[in-house]
Short mmCIF file of C-alpha atoms in Angstrom, two decimals:
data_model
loop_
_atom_site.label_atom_id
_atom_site.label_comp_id
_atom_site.label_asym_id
_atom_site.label_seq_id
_atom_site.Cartn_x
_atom_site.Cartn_y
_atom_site.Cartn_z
CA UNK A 1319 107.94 56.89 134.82
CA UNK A 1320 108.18 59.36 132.17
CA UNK A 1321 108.02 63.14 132.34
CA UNK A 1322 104.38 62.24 130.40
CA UNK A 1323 103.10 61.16 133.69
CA UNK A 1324 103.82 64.31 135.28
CA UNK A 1325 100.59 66.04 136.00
CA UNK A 1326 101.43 68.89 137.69
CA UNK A 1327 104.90 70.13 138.04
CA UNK A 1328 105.82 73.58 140.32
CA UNK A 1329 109.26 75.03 141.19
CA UNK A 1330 110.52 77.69 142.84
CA UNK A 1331 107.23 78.93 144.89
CA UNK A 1332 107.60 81.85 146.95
CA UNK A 1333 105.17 84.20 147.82
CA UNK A 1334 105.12 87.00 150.85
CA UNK A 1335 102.43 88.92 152.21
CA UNK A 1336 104.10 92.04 153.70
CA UNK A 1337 106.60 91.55 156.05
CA UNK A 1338 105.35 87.77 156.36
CA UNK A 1339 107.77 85.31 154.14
CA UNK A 1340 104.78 82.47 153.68
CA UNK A 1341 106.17 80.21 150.70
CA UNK A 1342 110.31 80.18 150.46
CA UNK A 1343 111.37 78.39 147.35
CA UNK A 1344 108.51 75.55 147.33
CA UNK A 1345 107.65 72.95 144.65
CA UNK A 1346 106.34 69.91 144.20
CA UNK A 1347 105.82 67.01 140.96
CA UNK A 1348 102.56 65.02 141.02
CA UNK A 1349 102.30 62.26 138.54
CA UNK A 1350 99.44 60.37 137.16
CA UNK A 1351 96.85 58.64 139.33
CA UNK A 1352 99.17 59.50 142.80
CA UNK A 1353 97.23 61.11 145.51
CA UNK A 1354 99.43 63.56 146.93
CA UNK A 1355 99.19 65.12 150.34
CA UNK A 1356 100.43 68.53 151.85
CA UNK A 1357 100.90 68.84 155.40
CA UNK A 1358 102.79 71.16 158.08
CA UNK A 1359 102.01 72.85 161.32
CA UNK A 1360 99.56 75.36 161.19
CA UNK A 1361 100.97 78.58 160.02
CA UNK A 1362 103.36 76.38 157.89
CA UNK A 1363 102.50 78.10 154.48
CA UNK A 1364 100.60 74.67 152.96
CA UNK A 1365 97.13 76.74 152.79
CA UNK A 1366 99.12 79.54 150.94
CA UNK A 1367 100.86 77.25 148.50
CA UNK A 1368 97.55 75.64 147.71
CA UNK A 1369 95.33 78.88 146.75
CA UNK A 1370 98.89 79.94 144.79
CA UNK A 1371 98.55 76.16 143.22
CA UNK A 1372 94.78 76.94 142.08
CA UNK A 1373 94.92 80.46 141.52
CA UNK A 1374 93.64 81.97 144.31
CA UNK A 1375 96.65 83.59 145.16
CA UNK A 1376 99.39 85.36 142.36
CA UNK A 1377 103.19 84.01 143.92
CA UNK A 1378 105.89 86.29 143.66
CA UNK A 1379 107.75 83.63 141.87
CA UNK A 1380 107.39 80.42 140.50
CA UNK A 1381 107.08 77.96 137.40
CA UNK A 1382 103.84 75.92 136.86
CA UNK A 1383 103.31 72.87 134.52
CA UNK A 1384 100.03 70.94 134.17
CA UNK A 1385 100.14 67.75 132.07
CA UNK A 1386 103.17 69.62 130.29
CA UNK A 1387 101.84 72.89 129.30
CA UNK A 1388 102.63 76.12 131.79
CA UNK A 1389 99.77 77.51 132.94
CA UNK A 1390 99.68 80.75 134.96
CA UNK A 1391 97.57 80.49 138.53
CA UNK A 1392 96.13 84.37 138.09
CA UNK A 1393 92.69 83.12 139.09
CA UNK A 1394 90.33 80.34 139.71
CA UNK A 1395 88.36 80.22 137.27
CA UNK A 1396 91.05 80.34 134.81
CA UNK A 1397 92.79 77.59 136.55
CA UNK A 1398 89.76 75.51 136.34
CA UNK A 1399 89.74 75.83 132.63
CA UNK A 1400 93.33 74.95 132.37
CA UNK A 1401 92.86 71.64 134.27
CA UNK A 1402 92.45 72.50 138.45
CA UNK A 1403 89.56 72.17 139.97
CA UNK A 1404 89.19 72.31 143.81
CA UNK A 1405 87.30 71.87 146.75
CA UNK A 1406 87.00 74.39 149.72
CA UNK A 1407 87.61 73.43 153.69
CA UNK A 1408 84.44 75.94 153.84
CA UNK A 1409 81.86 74.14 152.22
CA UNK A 1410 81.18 76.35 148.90
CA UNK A 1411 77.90 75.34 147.34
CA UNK A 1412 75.32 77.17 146.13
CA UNK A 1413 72.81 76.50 149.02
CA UNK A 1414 69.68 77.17 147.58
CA UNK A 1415 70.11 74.95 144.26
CA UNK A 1416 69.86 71.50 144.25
CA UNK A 1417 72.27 69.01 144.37
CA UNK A 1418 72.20 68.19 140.55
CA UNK A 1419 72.31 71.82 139.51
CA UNK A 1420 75.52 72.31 141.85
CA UNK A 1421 77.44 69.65 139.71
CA UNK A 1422 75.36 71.15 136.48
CA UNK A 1423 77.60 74.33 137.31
CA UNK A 1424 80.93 72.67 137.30
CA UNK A 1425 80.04 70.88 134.23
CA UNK A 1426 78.96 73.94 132.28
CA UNK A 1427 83.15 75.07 132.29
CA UNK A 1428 83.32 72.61 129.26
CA UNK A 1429 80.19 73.55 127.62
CA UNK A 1430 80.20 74.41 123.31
CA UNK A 1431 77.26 76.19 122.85
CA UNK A 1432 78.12 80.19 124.17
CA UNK A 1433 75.59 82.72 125.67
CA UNK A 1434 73.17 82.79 122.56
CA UNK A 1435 72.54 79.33 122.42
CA UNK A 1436 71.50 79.94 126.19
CA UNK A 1437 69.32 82.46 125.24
CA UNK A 1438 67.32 81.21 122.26
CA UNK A 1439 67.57 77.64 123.81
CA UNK A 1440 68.85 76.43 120.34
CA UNK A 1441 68.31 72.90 119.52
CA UNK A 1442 72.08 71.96 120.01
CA UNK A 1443 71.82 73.97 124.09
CA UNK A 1444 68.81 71.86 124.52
CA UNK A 1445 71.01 68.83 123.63
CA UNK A 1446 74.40 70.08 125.31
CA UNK A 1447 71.92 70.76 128.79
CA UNK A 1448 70.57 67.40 128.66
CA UNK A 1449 74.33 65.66 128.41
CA UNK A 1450 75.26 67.76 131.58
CA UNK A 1451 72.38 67.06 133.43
CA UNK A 1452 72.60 63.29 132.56
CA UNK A 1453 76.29 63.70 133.19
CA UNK A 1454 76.07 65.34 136.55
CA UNK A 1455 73.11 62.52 137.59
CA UNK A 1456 75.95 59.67 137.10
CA UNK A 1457 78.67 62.12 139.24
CA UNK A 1458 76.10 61.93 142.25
CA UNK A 1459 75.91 58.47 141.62
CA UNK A 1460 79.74 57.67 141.68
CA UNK A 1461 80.28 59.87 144.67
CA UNK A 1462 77.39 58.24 146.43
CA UNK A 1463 74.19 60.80 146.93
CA UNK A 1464 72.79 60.36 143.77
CA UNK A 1465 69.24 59.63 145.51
CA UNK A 1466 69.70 63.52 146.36
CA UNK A 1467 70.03 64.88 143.08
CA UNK A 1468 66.82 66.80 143.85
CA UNK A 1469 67.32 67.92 146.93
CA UNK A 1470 68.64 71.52 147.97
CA UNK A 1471 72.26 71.53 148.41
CA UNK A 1472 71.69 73.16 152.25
CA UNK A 1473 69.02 70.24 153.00
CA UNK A 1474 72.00 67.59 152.78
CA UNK A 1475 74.25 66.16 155.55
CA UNK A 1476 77.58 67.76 156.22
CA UNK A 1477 79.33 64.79 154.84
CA UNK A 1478 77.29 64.16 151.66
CA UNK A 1479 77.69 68.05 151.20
CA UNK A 1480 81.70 67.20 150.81
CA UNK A 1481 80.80 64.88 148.93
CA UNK A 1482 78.95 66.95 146.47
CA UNK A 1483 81.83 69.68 146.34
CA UNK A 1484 83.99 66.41 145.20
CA UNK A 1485 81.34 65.51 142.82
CA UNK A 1486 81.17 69.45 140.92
CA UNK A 1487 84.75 69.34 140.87
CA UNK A 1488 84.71 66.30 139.16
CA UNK A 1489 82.27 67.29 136.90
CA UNK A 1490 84.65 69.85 134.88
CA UNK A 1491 86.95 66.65 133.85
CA UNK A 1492 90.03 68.10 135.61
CA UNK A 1493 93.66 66.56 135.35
CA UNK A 1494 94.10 66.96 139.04
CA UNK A 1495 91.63 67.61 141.91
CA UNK A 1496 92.76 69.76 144.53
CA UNK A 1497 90.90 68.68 148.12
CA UNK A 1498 91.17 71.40 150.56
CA UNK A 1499 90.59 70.03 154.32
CA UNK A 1500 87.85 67.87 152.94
CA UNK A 1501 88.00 65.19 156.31
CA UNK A 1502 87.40 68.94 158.42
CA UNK A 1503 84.26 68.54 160.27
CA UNK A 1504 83.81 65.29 159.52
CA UNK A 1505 83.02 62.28 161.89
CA UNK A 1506 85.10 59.04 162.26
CA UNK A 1507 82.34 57.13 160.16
CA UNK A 1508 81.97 60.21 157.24
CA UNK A 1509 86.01 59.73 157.45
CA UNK A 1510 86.35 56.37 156.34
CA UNK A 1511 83.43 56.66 153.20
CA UNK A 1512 85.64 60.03 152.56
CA UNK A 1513 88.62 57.63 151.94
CA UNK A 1514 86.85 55.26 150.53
CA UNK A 1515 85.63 58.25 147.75
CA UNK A 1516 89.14 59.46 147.59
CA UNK A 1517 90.76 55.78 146.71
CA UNK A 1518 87.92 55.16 144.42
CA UNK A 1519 89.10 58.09 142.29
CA UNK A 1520 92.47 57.35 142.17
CA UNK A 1521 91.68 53.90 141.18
CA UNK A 1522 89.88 55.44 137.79
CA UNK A 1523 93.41 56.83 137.20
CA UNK A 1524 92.75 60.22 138.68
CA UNK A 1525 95.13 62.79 140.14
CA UNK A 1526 94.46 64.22 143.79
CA UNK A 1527 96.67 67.18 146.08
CA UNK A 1528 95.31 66.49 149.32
CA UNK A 1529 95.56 69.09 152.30
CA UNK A 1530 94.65 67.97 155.11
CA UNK A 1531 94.97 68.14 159.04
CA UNK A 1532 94.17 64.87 159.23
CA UNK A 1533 97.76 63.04 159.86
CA UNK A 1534 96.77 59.48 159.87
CA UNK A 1535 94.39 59.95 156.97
CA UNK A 1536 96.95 61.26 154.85
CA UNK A 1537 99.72 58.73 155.51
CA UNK A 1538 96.81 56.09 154.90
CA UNK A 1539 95.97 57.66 151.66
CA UNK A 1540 98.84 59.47 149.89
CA UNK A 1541 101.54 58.19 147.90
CA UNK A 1542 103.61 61.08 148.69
CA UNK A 1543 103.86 63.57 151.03
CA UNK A 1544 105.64 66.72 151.14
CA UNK A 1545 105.97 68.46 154.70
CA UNK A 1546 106.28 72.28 154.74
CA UNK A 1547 107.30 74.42 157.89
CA UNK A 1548 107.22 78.24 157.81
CA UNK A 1549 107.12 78.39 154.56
CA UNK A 1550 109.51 75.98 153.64
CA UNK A 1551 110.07 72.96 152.47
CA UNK A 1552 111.28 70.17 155.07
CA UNK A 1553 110.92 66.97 153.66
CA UNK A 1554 109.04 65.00 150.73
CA UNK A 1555 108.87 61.75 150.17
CA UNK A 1556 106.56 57.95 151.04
CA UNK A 1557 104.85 58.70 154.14
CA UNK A 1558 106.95 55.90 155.68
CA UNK A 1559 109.91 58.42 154.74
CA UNK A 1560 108.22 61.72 155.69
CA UNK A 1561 106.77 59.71 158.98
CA UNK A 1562 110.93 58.60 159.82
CA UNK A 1563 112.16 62.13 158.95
CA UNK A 1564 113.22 63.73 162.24
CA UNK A 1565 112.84 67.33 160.63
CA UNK A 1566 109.25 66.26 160.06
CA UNK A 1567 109.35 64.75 163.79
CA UNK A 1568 110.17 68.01 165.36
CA UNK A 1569 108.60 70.31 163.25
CA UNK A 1570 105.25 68.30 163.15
CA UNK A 1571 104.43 64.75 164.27
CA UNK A 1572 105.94 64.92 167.60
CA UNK A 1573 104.39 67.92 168.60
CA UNK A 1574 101.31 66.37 168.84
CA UNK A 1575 99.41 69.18 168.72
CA UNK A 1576 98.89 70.61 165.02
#
């Protein structure tokens, strides 16, 4: 592979919140169409690194490259323009909308039209609203609720509410989707369609950074892994290699408790 296929590249991560050292000298290189997972013990710094990742969080130090181009992860929304768009482990939806207008949001990130197009509904907004809202109809399709497109987002099942946070993330054509604990919650049945979802995605050639509690699900999924452990970086690799790694053993799989 060539650095082209690198989709997000980060180096040299840290990031402390008082006297707490979360992130010590952390990166990670996702290429095209991998899913990627982040694990650790809890308290191992892999939430941190992700809301640093997508913005929620300004590091103390550290490089970031998407598809090539540095971007600077000062806040969400302007990582979402760059290319980053993510899911929550709490459910973030606007409740009372429906399902389509949920993804209608995450699709309006890309829209050409600007605030007085909105306001005089000019012919070209009227066009541009119709392309999102047909757009957003065939996301709830692909991510498998489209028969509640009308329905209020807090009406829908736990599990087909993950699905539509997956489905408004996908909507603002990102180069990589972030999932944040999307398998919490979830029963063993919602688990497997969740993987099911998450293969389908990276079969179109899409890029996924998966955290996730889930150990099994990850080394199911993911073509790489890193492992992180107070903040640092203990291994990274297959998940047969990660799995075989006897830092990762003590810090994390043979505890069997994380």
């Amino acid at each position: 592979m060539t650095t082209a296929d690198i989709v997000l590249k980060v180096t040299g991560v840290s990031k402390r919140f008082g006297g707490l050292q979360a992130l010590s000298d952390v990166g990670i290189t996702i290429r095209r169409g991998q899913v990627y997972g982040l694990i650790g013990p809890n308290g191992a710094g892999k939430t941190t690194f992700f809301n640093v990742i997508t913005g929620l969080y300004t590091p103390d130090s550290g490089t970031f490259e998407l598809a090539g181009k540095p971007y600077q992860p000062t806040a969400v929304h302007e990582v979402a323009r760059a290319g980053i768009a993510r899911t929550f482990q709490n459910i973030r939806l606007f409740a009372e909308m429906t399902a389509l207008e949920n993804v209608m949001v995450g699709r309006h990130i890309r829209t050409q039209s600007g605030l007085l197009g909105a306001i005089f509904h000019t012919p070209g907004f009227l066009a541009e609203e119709a392309a999102i809202a047909q757009r957003a109809r065939e996301l709830l399709d692909y991510v498998g609720i489209g028969k509640y497109a009308d329905f209020k987002a807090r009406t829908l099942s736990y599990g087909d509410q993950r699905r539509l946070e997956i489905a408004r993330a996908l909507a603002t054509d990102p180069q990589l989707i972030a999932l944040d604990e999307p398998a919490a919650g979830m029963n063993a049945t919602e688990k497997v369609m969740l993987r099911e979802l998450i293969d389908r995605i990276r079969k179109d050639n899409r890029t996924i950074l998966l955290i996730e509690h889930d150990v099994k699900l990850v080394m199911g999924l993911c073509d790489r892994v890193t492992v992180l452990d107070y903040g640092k970086q203990i291994a990274e690799g297959t998940p047969a290699e990660v799995q075989s790694n006897p830092a990762v053993i003590e810090a994390y799989l043979g505890t069997g408790g994380h």
